[in-house]
Tab-separated table of C-alpha atoms and ligand atoms in Angstrom:
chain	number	residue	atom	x	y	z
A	1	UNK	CA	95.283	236.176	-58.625
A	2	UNK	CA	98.767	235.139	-58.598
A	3	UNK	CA	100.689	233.267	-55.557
A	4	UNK	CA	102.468	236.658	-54.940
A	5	UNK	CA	98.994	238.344	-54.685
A	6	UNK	CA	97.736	235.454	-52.348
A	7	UNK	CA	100.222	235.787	-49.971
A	8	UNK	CA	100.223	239.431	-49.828
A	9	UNK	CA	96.602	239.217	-48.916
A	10	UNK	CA	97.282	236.734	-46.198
A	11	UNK	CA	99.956	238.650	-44.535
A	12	UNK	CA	97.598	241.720	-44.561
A	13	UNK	CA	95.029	239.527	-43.370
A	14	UNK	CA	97.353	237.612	-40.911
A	15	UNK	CA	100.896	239.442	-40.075
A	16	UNK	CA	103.696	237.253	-39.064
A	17	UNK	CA	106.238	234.820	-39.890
A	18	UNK	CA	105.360	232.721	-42.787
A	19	UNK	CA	106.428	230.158	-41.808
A	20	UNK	CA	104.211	229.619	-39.301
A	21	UNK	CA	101.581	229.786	-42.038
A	22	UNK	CA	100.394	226.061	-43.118
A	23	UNK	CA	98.605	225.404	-46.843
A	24	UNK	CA	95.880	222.611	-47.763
A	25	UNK	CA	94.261	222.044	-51.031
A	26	UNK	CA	90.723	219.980	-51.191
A	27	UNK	CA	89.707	219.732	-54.494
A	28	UNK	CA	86.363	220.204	-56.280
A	29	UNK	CA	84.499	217.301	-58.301
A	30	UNK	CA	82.455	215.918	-60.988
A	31	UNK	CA	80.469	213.003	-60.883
A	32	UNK	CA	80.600	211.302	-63.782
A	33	UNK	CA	76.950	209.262	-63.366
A	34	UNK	CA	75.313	208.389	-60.279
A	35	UNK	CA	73.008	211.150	-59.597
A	36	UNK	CA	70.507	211.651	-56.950
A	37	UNK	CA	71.796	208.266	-55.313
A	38	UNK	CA	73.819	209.018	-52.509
A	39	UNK	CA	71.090	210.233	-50.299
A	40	UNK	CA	69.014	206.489	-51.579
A	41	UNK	CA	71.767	204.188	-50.132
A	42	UNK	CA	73.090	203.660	-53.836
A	43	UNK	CA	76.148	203.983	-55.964
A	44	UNK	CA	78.054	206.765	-57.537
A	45	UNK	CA	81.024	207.516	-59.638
A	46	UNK	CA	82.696	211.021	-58.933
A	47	UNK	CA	86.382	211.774	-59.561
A	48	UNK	CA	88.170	214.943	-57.534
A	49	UNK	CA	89.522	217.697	-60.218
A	50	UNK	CA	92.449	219.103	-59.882
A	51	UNK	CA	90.486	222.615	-59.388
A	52	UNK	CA	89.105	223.433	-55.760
A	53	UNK	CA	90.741	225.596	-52.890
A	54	UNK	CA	93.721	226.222	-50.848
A	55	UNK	CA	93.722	227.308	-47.392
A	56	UNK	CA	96.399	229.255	-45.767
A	57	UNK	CA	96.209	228.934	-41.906
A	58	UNK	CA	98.145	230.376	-39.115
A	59	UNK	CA	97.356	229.123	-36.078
A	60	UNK	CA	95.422	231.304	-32.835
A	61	UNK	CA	95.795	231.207	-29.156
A	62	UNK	CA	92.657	232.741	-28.335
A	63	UNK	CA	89.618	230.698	-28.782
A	64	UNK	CA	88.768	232.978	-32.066
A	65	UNK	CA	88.651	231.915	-35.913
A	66	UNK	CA	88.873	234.291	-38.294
A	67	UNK	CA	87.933	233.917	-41.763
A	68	UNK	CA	88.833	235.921	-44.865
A	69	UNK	CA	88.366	234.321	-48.888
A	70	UNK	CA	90.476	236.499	-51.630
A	71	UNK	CA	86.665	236.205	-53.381
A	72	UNK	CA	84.947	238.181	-50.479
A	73	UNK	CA	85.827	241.477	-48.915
A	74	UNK	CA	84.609	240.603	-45.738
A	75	UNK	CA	86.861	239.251	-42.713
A	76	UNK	CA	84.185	236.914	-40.489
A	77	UNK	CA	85.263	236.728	-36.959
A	78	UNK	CA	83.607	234.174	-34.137
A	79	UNK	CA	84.508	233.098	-30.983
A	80	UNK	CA	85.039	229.407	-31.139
A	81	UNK	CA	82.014	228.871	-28.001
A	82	UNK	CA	79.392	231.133	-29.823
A	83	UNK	CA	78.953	229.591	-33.514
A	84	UNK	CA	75.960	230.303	-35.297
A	85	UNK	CA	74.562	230.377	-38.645
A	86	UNK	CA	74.811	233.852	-40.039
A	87	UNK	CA	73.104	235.213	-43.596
A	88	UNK	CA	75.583	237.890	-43.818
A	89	UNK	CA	78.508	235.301	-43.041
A	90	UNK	CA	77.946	233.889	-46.915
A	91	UNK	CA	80.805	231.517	-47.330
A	92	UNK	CA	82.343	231.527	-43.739
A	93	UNK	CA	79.144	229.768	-42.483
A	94	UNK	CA	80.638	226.405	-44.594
A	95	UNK	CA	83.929	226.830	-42.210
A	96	UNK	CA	82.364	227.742	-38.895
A	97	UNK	CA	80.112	224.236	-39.371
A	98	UNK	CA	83.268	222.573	-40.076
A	99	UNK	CA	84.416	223.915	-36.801
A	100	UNK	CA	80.680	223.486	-34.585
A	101	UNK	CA	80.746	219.846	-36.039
A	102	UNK	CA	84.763	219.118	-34.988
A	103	UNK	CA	84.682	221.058	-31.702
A	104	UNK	CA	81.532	218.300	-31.318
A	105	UNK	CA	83.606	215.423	-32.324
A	106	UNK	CA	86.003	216.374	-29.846
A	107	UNK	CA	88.837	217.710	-32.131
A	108	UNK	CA	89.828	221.429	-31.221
A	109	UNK	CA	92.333	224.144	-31.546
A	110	UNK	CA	93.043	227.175	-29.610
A	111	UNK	CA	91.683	229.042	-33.039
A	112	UNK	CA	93.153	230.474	-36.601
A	113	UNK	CA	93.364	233.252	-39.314
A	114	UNK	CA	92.198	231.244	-42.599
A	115	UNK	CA	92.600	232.592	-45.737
A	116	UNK	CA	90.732	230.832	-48.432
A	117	UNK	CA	91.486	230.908	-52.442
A	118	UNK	CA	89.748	228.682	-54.583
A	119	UNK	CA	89.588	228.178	-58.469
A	120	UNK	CA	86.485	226.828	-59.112
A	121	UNK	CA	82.813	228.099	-60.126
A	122	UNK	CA	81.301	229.004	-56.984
A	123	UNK	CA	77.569	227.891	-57.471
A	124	UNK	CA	78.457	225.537	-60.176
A	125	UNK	CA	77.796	222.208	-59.194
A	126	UNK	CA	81.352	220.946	-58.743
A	127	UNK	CA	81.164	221.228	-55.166
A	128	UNK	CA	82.927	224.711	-54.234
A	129	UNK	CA	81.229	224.005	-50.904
A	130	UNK	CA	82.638	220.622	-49.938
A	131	UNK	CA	85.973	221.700	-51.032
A	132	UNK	CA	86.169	224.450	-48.382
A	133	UNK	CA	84.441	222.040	-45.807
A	134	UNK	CA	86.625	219.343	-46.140
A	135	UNK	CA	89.753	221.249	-46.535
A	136	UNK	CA	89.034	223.348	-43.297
A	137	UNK	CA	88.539	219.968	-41.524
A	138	UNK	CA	91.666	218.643	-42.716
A	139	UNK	CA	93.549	221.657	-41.274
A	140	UNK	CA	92.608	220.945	-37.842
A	141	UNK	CA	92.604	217.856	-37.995
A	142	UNK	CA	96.321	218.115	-38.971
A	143	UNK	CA	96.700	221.295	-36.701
A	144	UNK	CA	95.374	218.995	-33.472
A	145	UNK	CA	97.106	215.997	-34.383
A	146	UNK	CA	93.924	214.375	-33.700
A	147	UNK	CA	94.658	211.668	-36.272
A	148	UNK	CA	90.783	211.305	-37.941
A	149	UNK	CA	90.740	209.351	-41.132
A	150	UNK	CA	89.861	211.481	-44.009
A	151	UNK	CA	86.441	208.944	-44.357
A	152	UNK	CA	85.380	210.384	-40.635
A	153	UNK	CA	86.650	214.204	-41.573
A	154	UNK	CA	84.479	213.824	-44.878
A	155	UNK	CA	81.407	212.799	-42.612
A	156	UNK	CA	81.671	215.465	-40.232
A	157	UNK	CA	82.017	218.180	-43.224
A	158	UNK	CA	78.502	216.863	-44.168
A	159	UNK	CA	77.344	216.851	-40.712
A	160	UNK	CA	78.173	220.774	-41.061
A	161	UNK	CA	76.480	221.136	-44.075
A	162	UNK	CA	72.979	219.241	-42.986
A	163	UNK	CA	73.197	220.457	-39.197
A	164	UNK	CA	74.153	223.603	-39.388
A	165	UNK	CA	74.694	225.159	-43.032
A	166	UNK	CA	71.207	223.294	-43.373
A	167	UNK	CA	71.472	221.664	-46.753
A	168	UNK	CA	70.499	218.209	-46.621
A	169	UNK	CA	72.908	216.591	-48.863
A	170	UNK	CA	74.174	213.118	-49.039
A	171	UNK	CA	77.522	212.126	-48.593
A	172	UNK	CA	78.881	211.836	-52.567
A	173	UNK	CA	80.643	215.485	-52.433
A	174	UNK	CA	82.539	215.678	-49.172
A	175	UNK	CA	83.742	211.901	-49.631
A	176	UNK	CA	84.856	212.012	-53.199
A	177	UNK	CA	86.694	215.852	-52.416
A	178	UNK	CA	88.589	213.859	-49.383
A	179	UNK	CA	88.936	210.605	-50.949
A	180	UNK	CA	89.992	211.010	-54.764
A	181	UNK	CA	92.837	209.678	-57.050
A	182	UNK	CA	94.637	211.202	-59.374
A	183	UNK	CA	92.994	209.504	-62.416
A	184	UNK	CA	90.895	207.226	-61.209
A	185	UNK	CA	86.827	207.879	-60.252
A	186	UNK	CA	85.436	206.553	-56.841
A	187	UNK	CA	82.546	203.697	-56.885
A	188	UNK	CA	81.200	204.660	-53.424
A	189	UNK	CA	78.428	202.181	-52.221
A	190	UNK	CA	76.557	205.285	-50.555
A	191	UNK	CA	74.902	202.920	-47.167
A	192	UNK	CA	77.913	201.431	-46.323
A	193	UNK	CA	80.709	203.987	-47.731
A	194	UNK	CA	82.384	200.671	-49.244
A	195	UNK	CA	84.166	201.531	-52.620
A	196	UNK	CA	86.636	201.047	-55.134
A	197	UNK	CA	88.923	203.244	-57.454
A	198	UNK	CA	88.029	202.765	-61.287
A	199	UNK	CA	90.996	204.128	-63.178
A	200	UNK	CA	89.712	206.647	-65.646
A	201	UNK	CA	91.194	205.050	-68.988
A	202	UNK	CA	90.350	207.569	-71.492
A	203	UNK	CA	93.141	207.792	-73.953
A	204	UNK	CA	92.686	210.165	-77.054
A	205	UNK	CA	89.565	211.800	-75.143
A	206	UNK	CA	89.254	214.816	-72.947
A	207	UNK	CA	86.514	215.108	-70.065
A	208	UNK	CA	84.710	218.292	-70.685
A	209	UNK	CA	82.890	219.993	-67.868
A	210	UNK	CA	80.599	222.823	-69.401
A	211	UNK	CA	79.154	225.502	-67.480
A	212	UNK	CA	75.294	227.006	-68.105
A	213	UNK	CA	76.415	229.803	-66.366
A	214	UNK	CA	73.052	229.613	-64.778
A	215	UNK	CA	73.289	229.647	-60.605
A	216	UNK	CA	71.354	227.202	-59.357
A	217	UNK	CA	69.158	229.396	-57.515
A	218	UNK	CA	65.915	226.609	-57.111
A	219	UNK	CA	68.275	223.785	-56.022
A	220	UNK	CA	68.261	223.513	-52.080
A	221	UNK	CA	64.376	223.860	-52.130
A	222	UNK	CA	64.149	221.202	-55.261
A	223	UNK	CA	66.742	218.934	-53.956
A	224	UNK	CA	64.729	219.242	-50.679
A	225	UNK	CA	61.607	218.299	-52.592
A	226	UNK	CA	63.351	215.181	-54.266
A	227	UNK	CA	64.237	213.834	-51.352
A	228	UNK	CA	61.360	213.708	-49.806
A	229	UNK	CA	59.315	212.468	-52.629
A	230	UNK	CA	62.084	209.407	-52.649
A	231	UNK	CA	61.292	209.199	-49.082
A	232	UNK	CA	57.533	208.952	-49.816
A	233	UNK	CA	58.027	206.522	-52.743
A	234	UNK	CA	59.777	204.394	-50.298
A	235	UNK	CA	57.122	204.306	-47.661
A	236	UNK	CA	54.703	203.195	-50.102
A	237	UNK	CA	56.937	200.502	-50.864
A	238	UNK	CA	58.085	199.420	-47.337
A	239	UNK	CA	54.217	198.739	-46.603
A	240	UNK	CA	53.960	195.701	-48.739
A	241	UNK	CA	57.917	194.700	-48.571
A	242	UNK	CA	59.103	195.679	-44.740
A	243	UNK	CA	62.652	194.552	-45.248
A	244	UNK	CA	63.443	197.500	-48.013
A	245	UNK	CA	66.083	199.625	-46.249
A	246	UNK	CA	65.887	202.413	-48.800
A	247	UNK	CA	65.323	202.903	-52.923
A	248	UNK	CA	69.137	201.482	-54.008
A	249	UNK	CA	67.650	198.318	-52.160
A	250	UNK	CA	65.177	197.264	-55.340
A	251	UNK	CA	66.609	195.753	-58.795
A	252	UNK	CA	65.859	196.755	-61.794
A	253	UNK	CA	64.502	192.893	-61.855
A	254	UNK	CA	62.341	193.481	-58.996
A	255	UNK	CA	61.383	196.915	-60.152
A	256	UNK	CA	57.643	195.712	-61.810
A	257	UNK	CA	56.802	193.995	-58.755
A	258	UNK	CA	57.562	196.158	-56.087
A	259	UNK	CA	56.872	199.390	-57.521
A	260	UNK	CA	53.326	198.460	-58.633
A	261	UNK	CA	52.141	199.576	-55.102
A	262	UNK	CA	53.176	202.937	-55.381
A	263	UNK	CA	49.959	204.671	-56.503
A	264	UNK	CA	51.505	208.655	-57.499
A	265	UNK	CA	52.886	208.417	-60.970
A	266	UNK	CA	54.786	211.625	-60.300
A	267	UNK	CA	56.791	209.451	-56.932
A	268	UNK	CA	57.176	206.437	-59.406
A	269	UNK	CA	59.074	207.947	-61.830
A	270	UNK	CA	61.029	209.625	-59.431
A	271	UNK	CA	61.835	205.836	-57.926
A	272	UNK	CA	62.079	204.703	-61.447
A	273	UNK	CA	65.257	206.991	-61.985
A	274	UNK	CA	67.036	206.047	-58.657
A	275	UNK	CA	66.565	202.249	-58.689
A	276	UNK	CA	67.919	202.094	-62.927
A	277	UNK	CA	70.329	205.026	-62.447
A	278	UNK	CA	71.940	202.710	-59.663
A	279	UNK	CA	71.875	199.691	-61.806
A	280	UNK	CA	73.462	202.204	-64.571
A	281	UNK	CA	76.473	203.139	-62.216
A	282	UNK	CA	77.341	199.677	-61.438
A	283	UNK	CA	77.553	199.074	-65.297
A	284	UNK	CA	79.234	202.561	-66.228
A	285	UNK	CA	82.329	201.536	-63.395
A	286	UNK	CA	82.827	197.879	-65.120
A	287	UNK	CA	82.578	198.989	-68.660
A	288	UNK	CA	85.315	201.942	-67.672
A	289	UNK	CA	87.751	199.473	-66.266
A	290	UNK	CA	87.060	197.465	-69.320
A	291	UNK	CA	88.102	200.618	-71.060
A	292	UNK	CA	85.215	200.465	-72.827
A	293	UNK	CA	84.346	204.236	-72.951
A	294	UNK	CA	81.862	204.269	-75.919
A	295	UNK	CA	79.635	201.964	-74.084
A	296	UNK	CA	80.381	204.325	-70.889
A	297	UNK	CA	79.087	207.152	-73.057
A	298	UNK	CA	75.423	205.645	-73.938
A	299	UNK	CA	75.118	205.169	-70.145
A	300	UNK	CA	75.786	208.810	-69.619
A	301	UNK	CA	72.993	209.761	-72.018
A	302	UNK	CA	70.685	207.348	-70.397
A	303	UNK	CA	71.749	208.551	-67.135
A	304	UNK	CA	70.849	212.320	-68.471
A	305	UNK	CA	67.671	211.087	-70.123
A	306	UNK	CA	66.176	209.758	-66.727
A	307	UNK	CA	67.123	212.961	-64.475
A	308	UNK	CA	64.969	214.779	-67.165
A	309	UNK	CA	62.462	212.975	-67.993
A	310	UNK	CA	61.700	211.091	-64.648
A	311	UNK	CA	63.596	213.014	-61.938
A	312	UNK	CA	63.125	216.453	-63.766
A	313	UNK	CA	65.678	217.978	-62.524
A	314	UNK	CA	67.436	219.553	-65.691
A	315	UNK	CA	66.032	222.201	-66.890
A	316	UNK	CA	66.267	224.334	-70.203
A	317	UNK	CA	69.870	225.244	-69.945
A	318	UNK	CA	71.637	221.911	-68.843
A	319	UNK	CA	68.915	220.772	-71.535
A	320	UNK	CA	70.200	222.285	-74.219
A	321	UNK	CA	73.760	221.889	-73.840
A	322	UNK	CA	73.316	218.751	-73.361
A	323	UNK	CA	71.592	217.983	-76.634
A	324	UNK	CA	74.098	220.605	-78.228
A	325	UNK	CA	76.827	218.161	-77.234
A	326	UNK	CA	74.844	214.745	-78.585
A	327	UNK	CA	74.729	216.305	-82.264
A	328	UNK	CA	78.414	216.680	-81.818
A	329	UNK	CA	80.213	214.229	-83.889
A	330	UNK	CA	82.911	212.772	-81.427
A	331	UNK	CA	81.194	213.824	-78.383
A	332	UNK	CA	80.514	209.671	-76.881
A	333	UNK	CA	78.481	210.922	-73.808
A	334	UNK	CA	77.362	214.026	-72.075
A	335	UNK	CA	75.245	214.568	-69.372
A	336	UNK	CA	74.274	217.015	-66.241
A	337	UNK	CA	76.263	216.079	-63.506
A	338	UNK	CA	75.777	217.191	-60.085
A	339	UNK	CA	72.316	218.369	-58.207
A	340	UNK	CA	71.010	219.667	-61.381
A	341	UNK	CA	68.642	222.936	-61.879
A	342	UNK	CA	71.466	224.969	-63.708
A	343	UNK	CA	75.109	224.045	-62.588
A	344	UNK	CA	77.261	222.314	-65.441
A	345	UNK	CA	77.384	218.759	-67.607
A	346	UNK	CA	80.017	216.986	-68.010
A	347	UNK	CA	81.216	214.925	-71.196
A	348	UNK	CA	83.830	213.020	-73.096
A	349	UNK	CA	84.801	214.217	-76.473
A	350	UNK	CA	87.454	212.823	-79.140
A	351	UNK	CA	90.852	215.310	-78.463
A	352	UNK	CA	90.365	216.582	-81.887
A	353	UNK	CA	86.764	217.615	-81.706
A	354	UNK	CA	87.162	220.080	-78.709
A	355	UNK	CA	87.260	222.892	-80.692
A	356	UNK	CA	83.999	221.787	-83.197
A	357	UNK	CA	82.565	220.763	-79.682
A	358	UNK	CA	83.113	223.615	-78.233
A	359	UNK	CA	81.967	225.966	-80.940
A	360	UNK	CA	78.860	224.199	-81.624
A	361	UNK	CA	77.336	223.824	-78.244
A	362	UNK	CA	78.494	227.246	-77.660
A	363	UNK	CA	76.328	228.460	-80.676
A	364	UNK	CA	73.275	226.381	-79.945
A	365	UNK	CA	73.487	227.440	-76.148
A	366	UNK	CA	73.571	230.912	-76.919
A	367	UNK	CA	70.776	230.801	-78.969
A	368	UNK	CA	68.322	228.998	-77.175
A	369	UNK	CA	69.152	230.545	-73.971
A	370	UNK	CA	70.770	233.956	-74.143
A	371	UNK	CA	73.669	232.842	-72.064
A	372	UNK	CA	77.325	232.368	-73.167
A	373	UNK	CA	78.562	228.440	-71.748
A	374	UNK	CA	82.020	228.407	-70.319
A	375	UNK	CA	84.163	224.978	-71.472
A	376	UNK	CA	86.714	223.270	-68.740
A	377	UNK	CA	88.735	220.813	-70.021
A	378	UNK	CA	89.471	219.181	-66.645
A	379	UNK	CA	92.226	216.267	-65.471
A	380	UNK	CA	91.248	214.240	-62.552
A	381	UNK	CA	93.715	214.540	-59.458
A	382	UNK	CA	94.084	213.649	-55.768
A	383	UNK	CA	91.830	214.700	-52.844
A	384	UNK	CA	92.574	216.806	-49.859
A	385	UNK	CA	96.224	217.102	-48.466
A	386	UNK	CA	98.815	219.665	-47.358
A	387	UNK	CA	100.450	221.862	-49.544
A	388	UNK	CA	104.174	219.680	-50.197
A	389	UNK	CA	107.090	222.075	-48.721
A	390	UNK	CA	108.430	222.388	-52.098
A	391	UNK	CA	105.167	223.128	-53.455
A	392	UNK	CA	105.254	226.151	-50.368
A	393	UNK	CA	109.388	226.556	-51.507
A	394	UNK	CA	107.696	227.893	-54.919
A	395	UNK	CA	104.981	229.988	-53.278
A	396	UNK	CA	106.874	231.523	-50.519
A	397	UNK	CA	109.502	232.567	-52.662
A	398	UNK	CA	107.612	234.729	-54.742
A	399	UNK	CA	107.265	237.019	-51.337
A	400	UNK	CA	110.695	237.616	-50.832
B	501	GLA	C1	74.418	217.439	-54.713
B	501	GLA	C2	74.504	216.814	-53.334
B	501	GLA	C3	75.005	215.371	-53.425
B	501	GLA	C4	74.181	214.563	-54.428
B	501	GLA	C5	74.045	215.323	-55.750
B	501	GLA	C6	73.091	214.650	-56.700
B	501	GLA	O1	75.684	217.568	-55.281
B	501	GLA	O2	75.384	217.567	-52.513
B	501	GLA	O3	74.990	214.779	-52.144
B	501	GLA	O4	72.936	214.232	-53.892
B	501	GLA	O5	73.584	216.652	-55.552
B	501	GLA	O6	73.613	213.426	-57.125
């Protein structure tokens, strides 16, 4: 859809003067290793793309929100007092949590038309959800002039999706889709939201994010699952060492020790993958600033080796690309990034293997699976933020 198109949508959607109309962007993201952390209290390393979606808002005087997505036919309509988690409301339920958990918070407007347009996968594991969370509570945020930090607006988009969208994710998405650098990938310390910006030095390589195609249709019940069986592994743990706070609390050095209580091989090796996939992470952010991406890679592979083999949360289609891409000479790391069960991988390859990369995991993929992979050759930019007035200049003027 071009800008033309966009804007003709939102004027049939919302008529009146444009430039009454205000634009955010909140990007999508990839984590490049730290999975299944967050939610233990333990380190990740995502980066915001420069992919996600725009919001076009015009503000209300009536206590109503109306919501319309240039993927959806449907408008959704609610009165800002009666919010409540609808089936049929698909997407719109991610915005009208963003509103439940800021009208809670204290932060309100009268009401607004929102148009949503995104460019990314929905369903993909890049975080299409956050990116309309977090944008929507960055528009009233700005709308209000409440003045939240973007830290506290990324907290209450994941109060919206655990309290009322009712996914129980940790914080990684939301913070590193409000929080992101142009090149440069977050360390978040999960428990205490500390981090640091490692520059992404990749010269002469291109991050690859590569889609299975494959919706992750088992995730919120499997994620669900995972969590608790960290939770469980934890307990165990906690009986005969009280002062463990959570999983990202035990070193690999400790690991022998402490985990010998745990008496369910299936919850140790889930522990086993948090606790060395949080050393990992640590590692992977020094050895990037070091610029030392080869060494980056290997952790990658580790990092994919553990969410398959202990964590299980691959499957045959992130499997298989991501052994497509090992074979692949030039490919220095590749992994599943995200929740997992379907969704994408991400991967650095040598600039002039992309096409050898891209035709070989494409063949193998095909072949094991049936399904055709889609290749994104992504650049890492800046989290959420209004739309620059020049940036607008260029849009509007395609309407006139
Ligand atoms: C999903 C969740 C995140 C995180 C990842 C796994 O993306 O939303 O909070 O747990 O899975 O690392």
């Amino acid at each position: 859809m071009t800008d033309a198109n966009i804007w003709q949508r939102f004027l049939a959607f919302s008529p009146g003067d444009v430039s009454q109309v205000r634009v955010f962007f909140a990007p999508g993201r990839v984590n490049l290793i730290g999975e299944h952390t967050d939610y233990n209290g333990g380190y990740v390393l995502p980066a915001a793309l420069t992919v996600g979606t725009w919001a076009f808002v015009r503000l209300r005087e009536d206590g109503v929100y109306r919501f319309a997505s240039t993927a959806f036919p449907q408008v959704v309509t609610v009165q800002k007092g009666d919010l409540n988690y609808k089936l049929e409301d698909d997407y719109a339920n991610y915005p009208k949590g963003v509103v439940w958990a800021m009208e809670k918070a204290g932060v309100s407007i009268p009401g607004a038309d929102i148009l949503y347009h995104g460019n990314l996968p929905n369903g993909a594991g890049l975080s299409s959800s956050a990116s309309i969370e977090v944008v929507t509570a960055f528009a009233i945020n700005e709308l209000s002039g409440a003045g939240l930090s973007v830290e506290r607006l990324t907290l209450l988009s994941q109060e919206a999706e655990n309290q009322f969208v009712g996914v129980n994710c940790g914080i990684m998405d939301q913070f590193s889709v409000g929080m992101g650098r142009a090149d440069h990938a977050l360390l978040l310390q999960c428990a205490t939201l500390h981090y640091r910006l490692v520059p992404v030095q990749a010269p002469g390589y291109k991050l690859v994010i590569t889609n299975t195609n494959k919706r992750r249709v088992l995730s919120d019940s499997k994620y669900n699952e995972r969590r608790q069986e960290c939770e469980a592994a934890l307990a165990q743990m906690q009986r005969a060492n009280p002062s463990l706070t959570c999983l990202a609390d035990v070193s690999v050095e400790d690991w022998e020790r402490l985990s010998a209580v745990i008496d369910d091989e299936r919850l140790r090796k889930r522990a086993h993958h948090v606790v060395f996939e949080n050393a990992r992470t640590q590692r992977a952010a020094t050895l990037l600033e070091q610029g030392n991406l080869r060494a980056f890679g290997e952790l990658m592979n580790e990092s994919h080796r553990s969410l398959r083999d202990d964590y299980e949360v691959t499957g045959p289609e992130l499997d298989a690309l991501v052994e497509a891409a090992w074979t692949v000479e030039g490919c220095i790391g590749s992994r599943m990034t995200g929740a997992g069960f379907g969704g994408c991988t991400v991967s650095f390859v040598e600039a002039p293997q992309l096409p050898v990369f891209e035709q070989v995991v494409a063949e193998r993929y095909i072949e094991q699976t049936g399904w055709a992979p889609s290749f994104y050759v992504s650049d890492i930019g800046d989290g959420v933020r209004e739309v620059t007035s020049d940036e607008l200049a260029q849009l509007a003027k395609s309407i006139l």
